[in-house]
Coordinates of C-alpha atoms in Angstrom, one line a residue:
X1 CA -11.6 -5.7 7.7
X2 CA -14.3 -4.6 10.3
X3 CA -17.4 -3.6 7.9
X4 CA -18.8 -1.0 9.3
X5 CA -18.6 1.5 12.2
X6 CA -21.4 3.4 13.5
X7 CA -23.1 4.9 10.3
X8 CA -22.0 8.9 9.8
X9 CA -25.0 11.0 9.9
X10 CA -24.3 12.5 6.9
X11 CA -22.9 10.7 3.6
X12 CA -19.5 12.0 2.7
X13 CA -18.0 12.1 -0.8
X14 CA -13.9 11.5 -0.4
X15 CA -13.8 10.6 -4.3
X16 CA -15.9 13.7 -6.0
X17 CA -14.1 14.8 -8.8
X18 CA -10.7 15.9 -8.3
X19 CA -11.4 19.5 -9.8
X20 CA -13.7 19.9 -6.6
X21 CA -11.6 18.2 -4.3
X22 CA -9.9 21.3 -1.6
X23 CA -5.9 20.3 -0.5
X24 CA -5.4 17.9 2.2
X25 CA -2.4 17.1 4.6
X26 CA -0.3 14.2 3.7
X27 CA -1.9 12.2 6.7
X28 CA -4.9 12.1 4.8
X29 CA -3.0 10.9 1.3
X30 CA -4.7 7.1 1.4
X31 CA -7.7 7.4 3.6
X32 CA -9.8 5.6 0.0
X33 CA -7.0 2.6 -0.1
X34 CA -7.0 2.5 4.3
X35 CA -10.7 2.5 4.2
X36 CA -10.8 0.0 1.4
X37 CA -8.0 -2.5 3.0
X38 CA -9.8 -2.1 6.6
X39 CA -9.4 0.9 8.8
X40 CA -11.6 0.6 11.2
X41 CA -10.8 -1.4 14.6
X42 CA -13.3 -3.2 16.8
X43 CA -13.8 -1.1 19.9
X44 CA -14.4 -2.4 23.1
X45 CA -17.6 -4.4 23.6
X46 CA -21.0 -3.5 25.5
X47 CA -23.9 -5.3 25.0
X48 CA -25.5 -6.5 22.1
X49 CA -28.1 -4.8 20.1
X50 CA -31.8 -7.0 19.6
X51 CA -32.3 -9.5 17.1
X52 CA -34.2 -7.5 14.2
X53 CA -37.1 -9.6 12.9
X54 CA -37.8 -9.5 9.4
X55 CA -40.6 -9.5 7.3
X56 CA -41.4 -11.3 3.9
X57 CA -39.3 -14.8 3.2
X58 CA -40.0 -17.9 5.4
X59 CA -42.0 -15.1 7.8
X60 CA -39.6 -16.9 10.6
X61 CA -41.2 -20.6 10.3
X62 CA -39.9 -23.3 8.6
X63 CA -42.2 -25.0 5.7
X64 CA -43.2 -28.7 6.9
X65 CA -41.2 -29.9 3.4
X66 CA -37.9 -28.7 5.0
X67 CA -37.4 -29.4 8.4
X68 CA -35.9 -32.6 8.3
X69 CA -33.1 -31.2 6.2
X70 CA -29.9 -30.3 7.7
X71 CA -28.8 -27.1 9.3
X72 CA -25.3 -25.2 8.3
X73 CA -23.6 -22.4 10.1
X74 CA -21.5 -20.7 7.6
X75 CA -18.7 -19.1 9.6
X76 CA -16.4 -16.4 8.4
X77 CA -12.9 -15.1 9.8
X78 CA -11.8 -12.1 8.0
X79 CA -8.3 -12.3 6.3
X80 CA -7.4 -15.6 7.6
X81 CA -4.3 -16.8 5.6
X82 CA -4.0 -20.9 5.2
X83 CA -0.7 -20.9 6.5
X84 CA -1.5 -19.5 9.7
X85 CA -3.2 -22.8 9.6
X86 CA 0.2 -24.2 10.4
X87 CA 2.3 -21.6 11.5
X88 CA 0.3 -21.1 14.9
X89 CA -1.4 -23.6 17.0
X90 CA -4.7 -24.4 15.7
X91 CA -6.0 -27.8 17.6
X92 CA -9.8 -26.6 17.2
X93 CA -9.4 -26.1 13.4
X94 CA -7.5 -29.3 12.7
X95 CA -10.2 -31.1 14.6
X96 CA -12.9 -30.0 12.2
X97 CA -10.4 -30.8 9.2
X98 CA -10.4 -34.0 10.9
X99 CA -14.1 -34.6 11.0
X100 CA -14.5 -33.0 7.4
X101 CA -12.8 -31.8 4.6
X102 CA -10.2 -28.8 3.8
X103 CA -8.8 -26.6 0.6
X104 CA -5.7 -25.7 0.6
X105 CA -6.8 -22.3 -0.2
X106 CA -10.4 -20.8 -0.9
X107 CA -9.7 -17.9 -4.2
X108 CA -11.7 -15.0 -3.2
X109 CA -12.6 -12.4 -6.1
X110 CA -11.1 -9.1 -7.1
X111 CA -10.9 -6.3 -5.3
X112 CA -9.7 -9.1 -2.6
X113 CA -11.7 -7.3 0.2
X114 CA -14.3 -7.5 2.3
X115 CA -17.7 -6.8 1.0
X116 CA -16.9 -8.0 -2.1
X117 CA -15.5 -11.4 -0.7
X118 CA -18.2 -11.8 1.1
X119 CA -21.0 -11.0 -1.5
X120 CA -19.1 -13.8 -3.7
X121 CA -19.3 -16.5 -1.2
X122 CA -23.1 -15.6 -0.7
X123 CA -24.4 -15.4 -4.0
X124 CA -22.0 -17.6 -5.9
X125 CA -21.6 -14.7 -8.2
X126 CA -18.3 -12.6 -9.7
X127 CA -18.0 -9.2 -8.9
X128 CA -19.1 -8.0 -11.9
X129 CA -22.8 -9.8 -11.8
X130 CA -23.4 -9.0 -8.3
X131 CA -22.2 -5.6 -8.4
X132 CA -20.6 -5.1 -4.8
X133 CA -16.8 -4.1 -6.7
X134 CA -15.9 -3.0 -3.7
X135 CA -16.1 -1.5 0.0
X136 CA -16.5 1.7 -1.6
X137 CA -17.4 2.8 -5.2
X138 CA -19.1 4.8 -7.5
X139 CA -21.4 4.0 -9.9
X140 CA -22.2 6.3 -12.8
X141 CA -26.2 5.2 -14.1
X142 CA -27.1 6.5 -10.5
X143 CA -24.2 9.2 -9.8
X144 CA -23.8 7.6 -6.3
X145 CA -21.3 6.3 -4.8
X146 CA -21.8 3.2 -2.3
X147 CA -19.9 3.5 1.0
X148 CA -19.8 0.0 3.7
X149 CA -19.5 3.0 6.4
X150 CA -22.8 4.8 5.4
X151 CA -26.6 3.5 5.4
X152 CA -25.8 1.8 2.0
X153 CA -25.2 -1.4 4.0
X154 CA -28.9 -1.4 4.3
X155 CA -30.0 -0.7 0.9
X156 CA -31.3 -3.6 -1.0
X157 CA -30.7 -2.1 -4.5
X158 CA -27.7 -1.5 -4.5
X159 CA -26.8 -5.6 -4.3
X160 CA -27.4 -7.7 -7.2
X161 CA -27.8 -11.4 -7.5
X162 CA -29.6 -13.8 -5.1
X163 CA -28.0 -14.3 -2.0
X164 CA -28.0 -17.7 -0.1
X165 CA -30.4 -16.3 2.8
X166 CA -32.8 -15.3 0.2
X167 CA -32.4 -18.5 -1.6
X168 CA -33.3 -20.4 1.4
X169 CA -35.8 -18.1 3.0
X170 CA -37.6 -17.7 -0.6
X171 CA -37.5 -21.8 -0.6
X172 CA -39.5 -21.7 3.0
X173 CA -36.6 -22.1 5.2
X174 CA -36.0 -19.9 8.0
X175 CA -32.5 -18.3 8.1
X176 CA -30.3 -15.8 10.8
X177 CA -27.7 -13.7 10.5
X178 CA -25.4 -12.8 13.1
X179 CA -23.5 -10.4 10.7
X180 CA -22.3 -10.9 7.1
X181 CA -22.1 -8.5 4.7
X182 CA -25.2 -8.1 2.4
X183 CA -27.6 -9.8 5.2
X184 CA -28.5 -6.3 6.7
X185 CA -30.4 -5.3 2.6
X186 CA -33.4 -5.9 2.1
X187 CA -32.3 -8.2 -1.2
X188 CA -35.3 -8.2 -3.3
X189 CA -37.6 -7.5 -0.7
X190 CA -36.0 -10.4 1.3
X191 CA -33.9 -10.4 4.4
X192 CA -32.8 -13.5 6.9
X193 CA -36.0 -14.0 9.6
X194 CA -33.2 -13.0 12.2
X195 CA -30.7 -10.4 11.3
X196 CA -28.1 -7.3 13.5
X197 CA -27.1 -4.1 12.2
X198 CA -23.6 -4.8 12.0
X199 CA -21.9 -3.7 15.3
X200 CA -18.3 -4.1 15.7
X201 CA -18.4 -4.0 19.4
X202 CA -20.6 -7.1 20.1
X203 CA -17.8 -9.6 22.1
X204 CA -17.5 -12.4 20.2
X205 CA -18.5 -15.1 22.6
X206 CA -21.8 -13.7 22.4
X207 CA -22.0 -14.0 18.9
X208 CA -21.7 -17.2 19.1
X209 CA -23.8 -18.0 22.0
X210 CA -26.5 -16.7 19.9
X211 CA -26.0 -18.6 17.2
X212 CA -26.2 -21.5 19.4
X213 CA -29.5 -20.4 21.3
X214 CA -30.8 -20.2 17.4
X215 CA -29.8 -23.6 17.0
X216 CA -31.9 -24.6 20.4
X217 CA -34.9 -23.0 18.9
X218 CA -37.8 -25.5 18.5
X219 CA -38.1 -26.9 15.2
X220 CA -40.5 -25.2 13.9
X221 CA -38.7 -21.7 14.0
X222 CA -35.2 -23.2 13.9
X223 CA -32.3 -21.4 11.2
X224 CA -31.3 -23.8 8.9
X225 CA -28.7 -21.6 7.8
X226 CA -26.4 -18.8 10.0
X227 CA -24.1 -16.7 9.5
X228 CA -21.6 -15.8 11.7
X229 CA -18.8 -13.1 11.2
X230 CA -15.3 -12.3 13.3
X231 CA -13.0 -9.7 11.8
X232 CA -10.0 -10.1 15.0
X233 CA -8.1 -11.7 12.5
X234 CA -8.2 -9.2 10.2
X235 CA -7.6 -6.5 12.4
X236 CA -4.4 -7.9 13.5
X237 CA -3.1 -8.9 10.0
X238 CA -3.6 -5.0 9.2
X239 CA -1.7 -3.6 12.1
X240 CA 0.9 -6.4 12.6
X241 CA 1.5 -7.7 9.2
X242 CA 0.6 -11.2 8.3
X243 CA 4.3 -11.9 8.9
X244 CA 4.6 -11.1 12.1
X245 CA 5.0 -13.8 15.2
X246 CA 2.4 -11.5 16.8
X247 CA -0.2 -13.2 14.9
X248 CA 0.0 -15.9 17.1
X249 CA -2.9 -14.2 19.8
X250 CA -5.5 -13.5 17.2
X251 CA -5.0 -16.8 15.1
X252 CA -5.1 -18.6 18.5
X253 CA -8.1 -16.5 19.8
X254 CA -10.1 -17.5 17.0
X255 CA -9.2 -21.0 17.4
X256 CA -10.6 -20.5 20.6
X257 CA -13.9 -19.4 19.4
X258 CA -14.1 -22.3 16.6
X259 CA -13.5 -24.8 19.5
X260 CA -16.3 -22.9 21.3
X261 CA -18.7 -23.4 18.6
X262 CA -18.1 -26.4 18.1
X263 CA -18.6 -27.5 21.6
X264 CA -21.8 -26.3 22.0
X265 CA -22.9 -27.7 18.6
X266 CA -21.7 -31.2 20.1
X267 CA -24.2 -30.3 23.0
X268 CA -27.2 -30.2 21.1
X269 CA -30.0 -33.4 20.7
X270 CA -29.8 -32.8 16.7
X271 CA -25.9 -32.0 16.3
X272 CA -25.7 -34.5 13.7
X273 CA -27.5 -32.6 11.6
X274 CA -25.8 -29.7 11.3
X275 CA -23.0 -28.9 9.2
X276 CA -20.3 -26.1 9.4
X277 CA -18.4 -24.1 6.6
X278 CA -15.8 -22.2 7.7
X279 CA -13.9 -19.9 5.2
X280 CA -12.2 -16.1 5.0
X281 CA -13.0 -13.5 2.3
X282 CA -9.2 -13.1 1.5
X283 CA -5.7 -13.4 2.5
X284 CA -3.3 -10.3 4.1
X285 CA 0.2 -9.4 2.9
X286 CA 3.1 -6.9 3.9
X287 CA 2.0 -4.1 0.6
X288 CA 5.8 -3.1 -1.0
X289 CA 6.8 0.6 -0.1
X290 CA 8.9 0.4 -3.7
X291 CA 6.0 0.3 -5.8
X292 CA 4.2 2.8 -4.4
X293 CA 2.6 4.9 -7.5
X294 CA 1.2 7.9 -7.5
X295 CA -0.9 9.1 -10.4
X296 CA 1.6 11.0 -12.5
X297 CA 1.2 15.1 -13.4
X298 CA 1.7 14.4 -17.1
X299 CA -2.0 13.1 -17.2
X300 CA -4.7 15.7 -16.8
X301 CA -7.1 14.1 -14.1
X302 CA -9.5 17.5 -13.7
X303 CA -12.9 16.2 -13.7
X304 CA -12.9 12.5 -13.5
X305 CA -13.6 10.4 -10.1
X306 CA -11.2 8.6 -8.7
X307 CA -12.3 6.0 -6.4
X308 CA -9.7 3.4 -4.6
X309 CA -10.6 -0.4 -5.8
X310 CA -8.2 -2.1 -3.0
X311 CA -4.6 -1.3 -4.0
X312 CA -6.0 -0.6 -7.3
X313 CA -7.9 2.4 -8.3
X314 CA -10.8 3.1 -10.5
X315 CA -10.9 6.2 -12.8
X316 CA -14.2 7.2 -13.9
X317 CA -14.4 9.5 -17.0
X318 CA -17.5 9.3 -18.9
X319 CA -16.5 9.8 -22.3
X320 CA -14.6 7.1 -24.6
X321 CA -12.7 9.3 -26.5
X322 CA -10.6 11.0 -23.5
X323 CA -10.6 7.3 -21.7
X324 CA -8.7 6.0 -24.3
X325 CA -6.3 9.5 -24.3
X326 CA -6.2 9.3 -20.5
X327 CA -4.9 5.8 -20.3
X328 CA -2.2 6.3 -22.9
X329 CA -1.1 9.2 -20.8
X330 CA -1.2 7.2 -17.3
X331 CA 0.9 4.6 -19.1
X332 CA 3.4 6.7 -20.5
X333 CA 4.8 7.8 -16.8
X334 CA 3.5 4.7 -14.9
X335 CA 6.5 2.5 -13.6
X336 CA 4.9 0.4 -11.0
X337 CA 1.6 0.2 -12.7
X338 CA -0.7 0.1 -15.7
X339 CA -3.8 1.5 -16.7
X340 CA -6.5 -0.6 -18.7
X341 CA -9.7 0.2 -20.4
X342 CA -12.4 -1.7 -19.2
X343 CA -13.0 -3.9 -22.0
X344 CA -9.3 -4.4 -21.3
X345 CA -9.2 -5.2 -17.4
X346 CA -7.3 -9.0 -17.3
X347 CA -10.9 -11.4 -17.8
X348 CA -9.6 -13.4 -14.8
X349 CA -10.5 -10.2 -12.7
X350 CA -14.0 -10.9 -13.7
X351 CA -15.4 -6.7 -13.2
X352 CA -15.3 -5.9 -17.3
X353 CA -18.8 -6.2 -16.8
X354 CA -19.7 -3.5 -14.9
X355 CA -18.9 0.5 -15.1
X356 CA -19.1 0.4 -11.4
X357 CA -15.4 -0.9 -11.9
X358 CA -14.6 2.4 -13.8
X359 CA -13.6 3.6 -17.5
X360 CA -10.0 2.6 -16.7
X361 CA -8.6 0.7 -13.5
X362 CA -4.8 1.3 -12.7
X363 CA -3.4 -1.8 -11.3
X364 CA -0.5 -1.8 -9.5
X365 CA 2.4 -4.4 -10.3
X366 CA 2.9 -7.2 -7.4
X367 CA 2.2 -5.7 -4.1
X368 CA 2.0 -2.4 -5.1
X369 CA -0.2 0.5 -4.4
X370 CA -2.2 3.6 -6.6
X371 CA -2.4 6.5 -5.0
X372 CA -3.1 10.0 -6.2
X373 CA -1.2 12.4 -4.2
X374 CA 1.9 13.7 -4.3
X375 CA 3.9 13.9 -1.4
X376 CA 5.3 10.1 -1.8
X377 CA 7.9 9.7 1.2
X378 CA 5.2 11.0 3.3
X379 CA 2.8 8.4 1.8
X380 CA 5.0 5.4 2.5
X381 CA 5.0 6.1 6.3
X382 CA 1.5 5.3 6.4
X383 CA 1.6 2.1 4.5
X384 CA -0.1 -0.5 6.6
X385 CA 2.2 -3.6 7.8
X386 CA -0.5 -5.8 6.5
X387 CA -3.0 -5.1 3.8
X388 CA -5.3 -6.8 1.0
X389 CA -7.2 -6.2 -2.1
X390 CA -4.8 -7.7 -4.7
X391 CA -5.3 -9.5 -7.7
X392 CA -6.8 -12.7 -6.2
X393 CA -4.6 -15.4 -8.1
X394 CA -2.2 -14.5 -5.9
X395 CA -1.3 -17.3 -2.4
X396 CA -1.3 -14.2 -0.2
X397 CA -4.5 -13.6 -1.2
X398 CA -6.1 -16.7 -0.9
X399 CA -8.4 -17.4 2.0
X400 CA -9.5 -20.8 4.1
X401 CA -12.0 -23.3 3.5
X402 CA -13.4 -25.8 6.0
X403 CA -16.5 -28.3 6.6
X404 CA -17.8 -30.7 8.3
X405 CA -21.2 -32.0 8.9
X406 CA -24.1 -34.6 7.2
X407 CA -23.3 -34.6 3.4
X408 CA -19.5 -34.3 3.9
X409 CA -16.6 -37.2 4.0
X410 CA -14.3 -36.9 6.7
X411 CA -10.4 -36.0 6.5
X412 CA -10.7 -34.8 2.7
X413 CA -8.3 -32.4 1.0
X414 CA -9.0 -30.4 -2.0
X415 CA -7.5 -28.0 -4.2
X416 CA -8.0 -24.7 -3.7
X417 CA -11.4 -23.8 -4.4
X418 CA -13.0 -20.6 -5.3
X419 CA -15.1 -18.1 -3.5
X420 CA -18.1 -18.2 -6.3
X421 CA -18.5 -22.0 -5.4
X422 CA -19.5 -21.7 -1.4
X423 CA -23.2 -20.6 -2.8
X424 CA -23.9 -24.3 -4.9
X425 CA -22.2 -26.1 -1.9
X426 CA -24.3 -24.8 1.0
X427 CA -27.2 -25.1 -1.2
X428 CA -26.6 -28.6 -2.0
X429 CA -26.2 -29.2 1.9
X430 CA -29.4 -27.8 2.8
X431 CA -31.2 -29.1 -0.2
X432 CA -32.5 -26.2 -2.2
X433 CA -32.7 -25.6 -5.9
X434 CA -29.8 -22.9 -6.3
X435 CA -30.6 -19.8 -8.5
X436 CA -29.9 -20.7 -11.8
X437 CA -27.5 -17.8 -12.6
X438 CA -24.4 -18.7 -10.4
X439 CA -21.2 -18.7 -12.0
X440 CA -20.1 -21.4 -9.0
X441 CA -20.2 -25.2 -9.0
X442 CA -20.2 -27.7 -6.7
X443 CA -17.9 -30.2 -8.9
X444 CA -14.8 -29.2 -6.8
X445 CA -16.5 -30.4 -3.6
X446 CA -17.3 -33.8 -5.2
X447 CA -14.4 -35.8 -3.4
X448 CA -16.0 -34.6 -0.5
X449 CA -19.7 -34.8 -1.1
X450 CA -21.2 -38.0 1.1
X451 CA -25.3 -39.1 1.4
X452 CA -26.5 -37.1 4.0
X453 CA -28.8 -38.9 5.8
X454 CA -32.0 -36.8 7.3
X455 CA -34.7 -37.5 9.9
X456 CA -38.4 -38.6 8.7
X457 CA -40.3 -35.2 8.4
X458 CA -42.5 -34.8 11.7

């Protein structure tokens, strides 16, 4: 999904309690699950906003210790399914395969989208350490709800964990961001030494030519680690269907910009020395129009919050006793869905940890969807061809892994690895001490793993 539009001047509340909530048209039936899935296109493209320089960290110079270490440009592209790997033509991606290793999937964490996705791969971190359970969600210790389209985006407390950015910059390493989600908050005080609001409409051949002008930097000021972001992918899963031989432009398009960026890496004195990892946050399917559910009238939802969690949706009630009524209730008229207590949320989901998740979460069977209106024909013509947020297990849902660079072998496969273990892998290629709470490891990159060798320190 694109992450977020221009910021709303004023924060909106589309989940308040449903007592409180006035009677909207049908149109308006899954605006939590659109905006949760990826709404929001990429208009056209003006010129880029300024770097923003940020304070505290590495204070944009790199500590003597670390400059002969490698650099790594962690690229993602949103919702990029592995078999578009080989249903499209790809030459720029099969050429970094070549030169380093590829999963054959990367298992992203539930809700399978965005900000979560990404939070994951940055931190090394499950959704329910971290706390970023979705795009959008509430959480009850500060009666808020976090929105990716509002100023949230920006607030530092409402991410947990340590972030790879802070990691390095904390370690004396100077980092950029040309968007990611989570590198615009101030994370403990910390943000990259280069870092963009994120701005949908910046073309994407100039987010790379910055990243390459970073990369040119002298040595002294030069990221060792960059993010890079592209949602085009994304955008056209949602609107064509992952299916659909339409796919072929943006899959191709990106391939494109891979082969771009790795072109001007090739141009640089020290492009031996710098590594990339390219991965998506999730997968896209076609959702299933016959197991639509919509919250049944049989359960009395007056008062509690509904908030969409992907195709799922949390249900926030605040007392035990009617959580426990309430989800009997749901899951005596459910057919294409079931509700769960918390404590009772599948542990492979890895958010029992966190109320942010909800007092119950209704997960939909398969490819289903949770709604909680009523008019349901009406609701199925606005079912996206493509969408995401599933339980992650699933192949649809998988993303990509690729890298290539000092430390790795060349023309490796691996199993599919999972999101939480990009965090001790990037670390390990950059040489820092990882933050000793990750739930990652870098074991399944070990077929892979070379000596990288590195420069004498000036």
């Amino acid at each position: 999904m694109t992450p977020r539009a221009a910021a709303p001047a004023r924060k909106s509340s589309p989940s308040a309690p449903i007592a409180a909530q006035p009677t909207r048209l049908a149109a308006g039936i899954l605006t939590a699950l659109l905006a949760a899935c990826g709404a929001t296109p990429e208009p056209a493209s003006p010129a880029p906003a300024a770097t923003v320089r940020a304070a505290g960290g590495s204070g944009g110079v790199n500590d003597p210790a670390v400059r002969a270490r490698p650099y790594v440009v962690l690229v993602s592209f949103d919702g990029f399914r592995p078999d578009y790997l080989h249903r499209f033509g790809t030459p720029h991606f099969a050429r970094l395969a070549a030169r380093g290793a590829r999963a054959e999937g990367l298992v992203t964490v539930f809700p399978s989208v965005t900000f979560p996705g990404h939070y994951s791969l940055a931190t090394g971190l499950y959704p329910e350490a971290h706390g970023i359970v979705g795009n959008r969600f509430y959480d009850p210790a500060r009666d808020d709800e976090f929105d990716f389209r509002d100023d949230d985006a920006a607030d530092g407390s409402w991410w947990g964990g340590e972030p790879i950015w802070v990691t390095a910059e904390l370690q004396g390493m100077v980092t950029a961001a040309f968007f990611f989600p989570g590198t615009e908050a101030d994370i403990g005080g910390v943000r990259p030494s280069h870092w963009r609001p994120y701005d949908g409409s910046v073309p994407n051949p100039e987010r790379i030519a910055q990243v390459l002008a970073w990369l040119a930097l002298p040595e002294g000021e030069r990221p060792h680690l960059i993010t890079l972001y592209f949602s085009l992918v994304d955008s056209a899963g949602h609107n064509l269907g992952p299916d659909a031989a339409g796919m072929r432009r943006s899959v191709e398009a990106a391939d494109r910009l891979l082969g771009r960026l790795l072109d001007g890496v090739d141009a640089l004195p020290h492009a031996g020395r710098v590594a990339l990892v390219v991965v998506s946050d999730h997968g896209m399917a076609a959702p299933d129009p016959d197991r639509l559910t919509v919250l049944p009238d049989v359960a009395d939802l007056r008062g509690v919050r509904l908030v969409a969690a992907g195709p799922a949706m949390s249900v926030h009630v605040g007392e035990p006793a009617r959580s426990r009524a309430l989800r009997d209730a749901l899951n005596a008229g459910l057919t294409h869905a079931r509700a769960h207590l918390r404590e009772e949320i599948p542990a492979r989901l890895h958010v029992r940890g966190t109320p942010r998740i909800g007092d119950i979460l209704v997960i939909p069977d398969g490819l289903g969807l949770v709604g909680f209106r009523r008019v349901v024909e009406r609701v199925r013509l606005l079912l996206r061809p493509g969408m995401h947020g599933w339980d992650p297990h699933l192949p649809e849902m998988h993303g990509i892994f690729l890298a290539a660079g000092p430390g790795i072998g060349a023309g490796v496969t691996l199993p599919p690895v999972e999101a939480v273990d990009v965090y001790p892998l990037v670390a390990h290629l950059l040489g820092l001490t990882p933050h000793p709470a990750v739930a990652g490891d870098l074991a399944p990159f070990a077929a892979a793993l070379t000596e990288a060798e590195q420069e004498p320190a000036p």
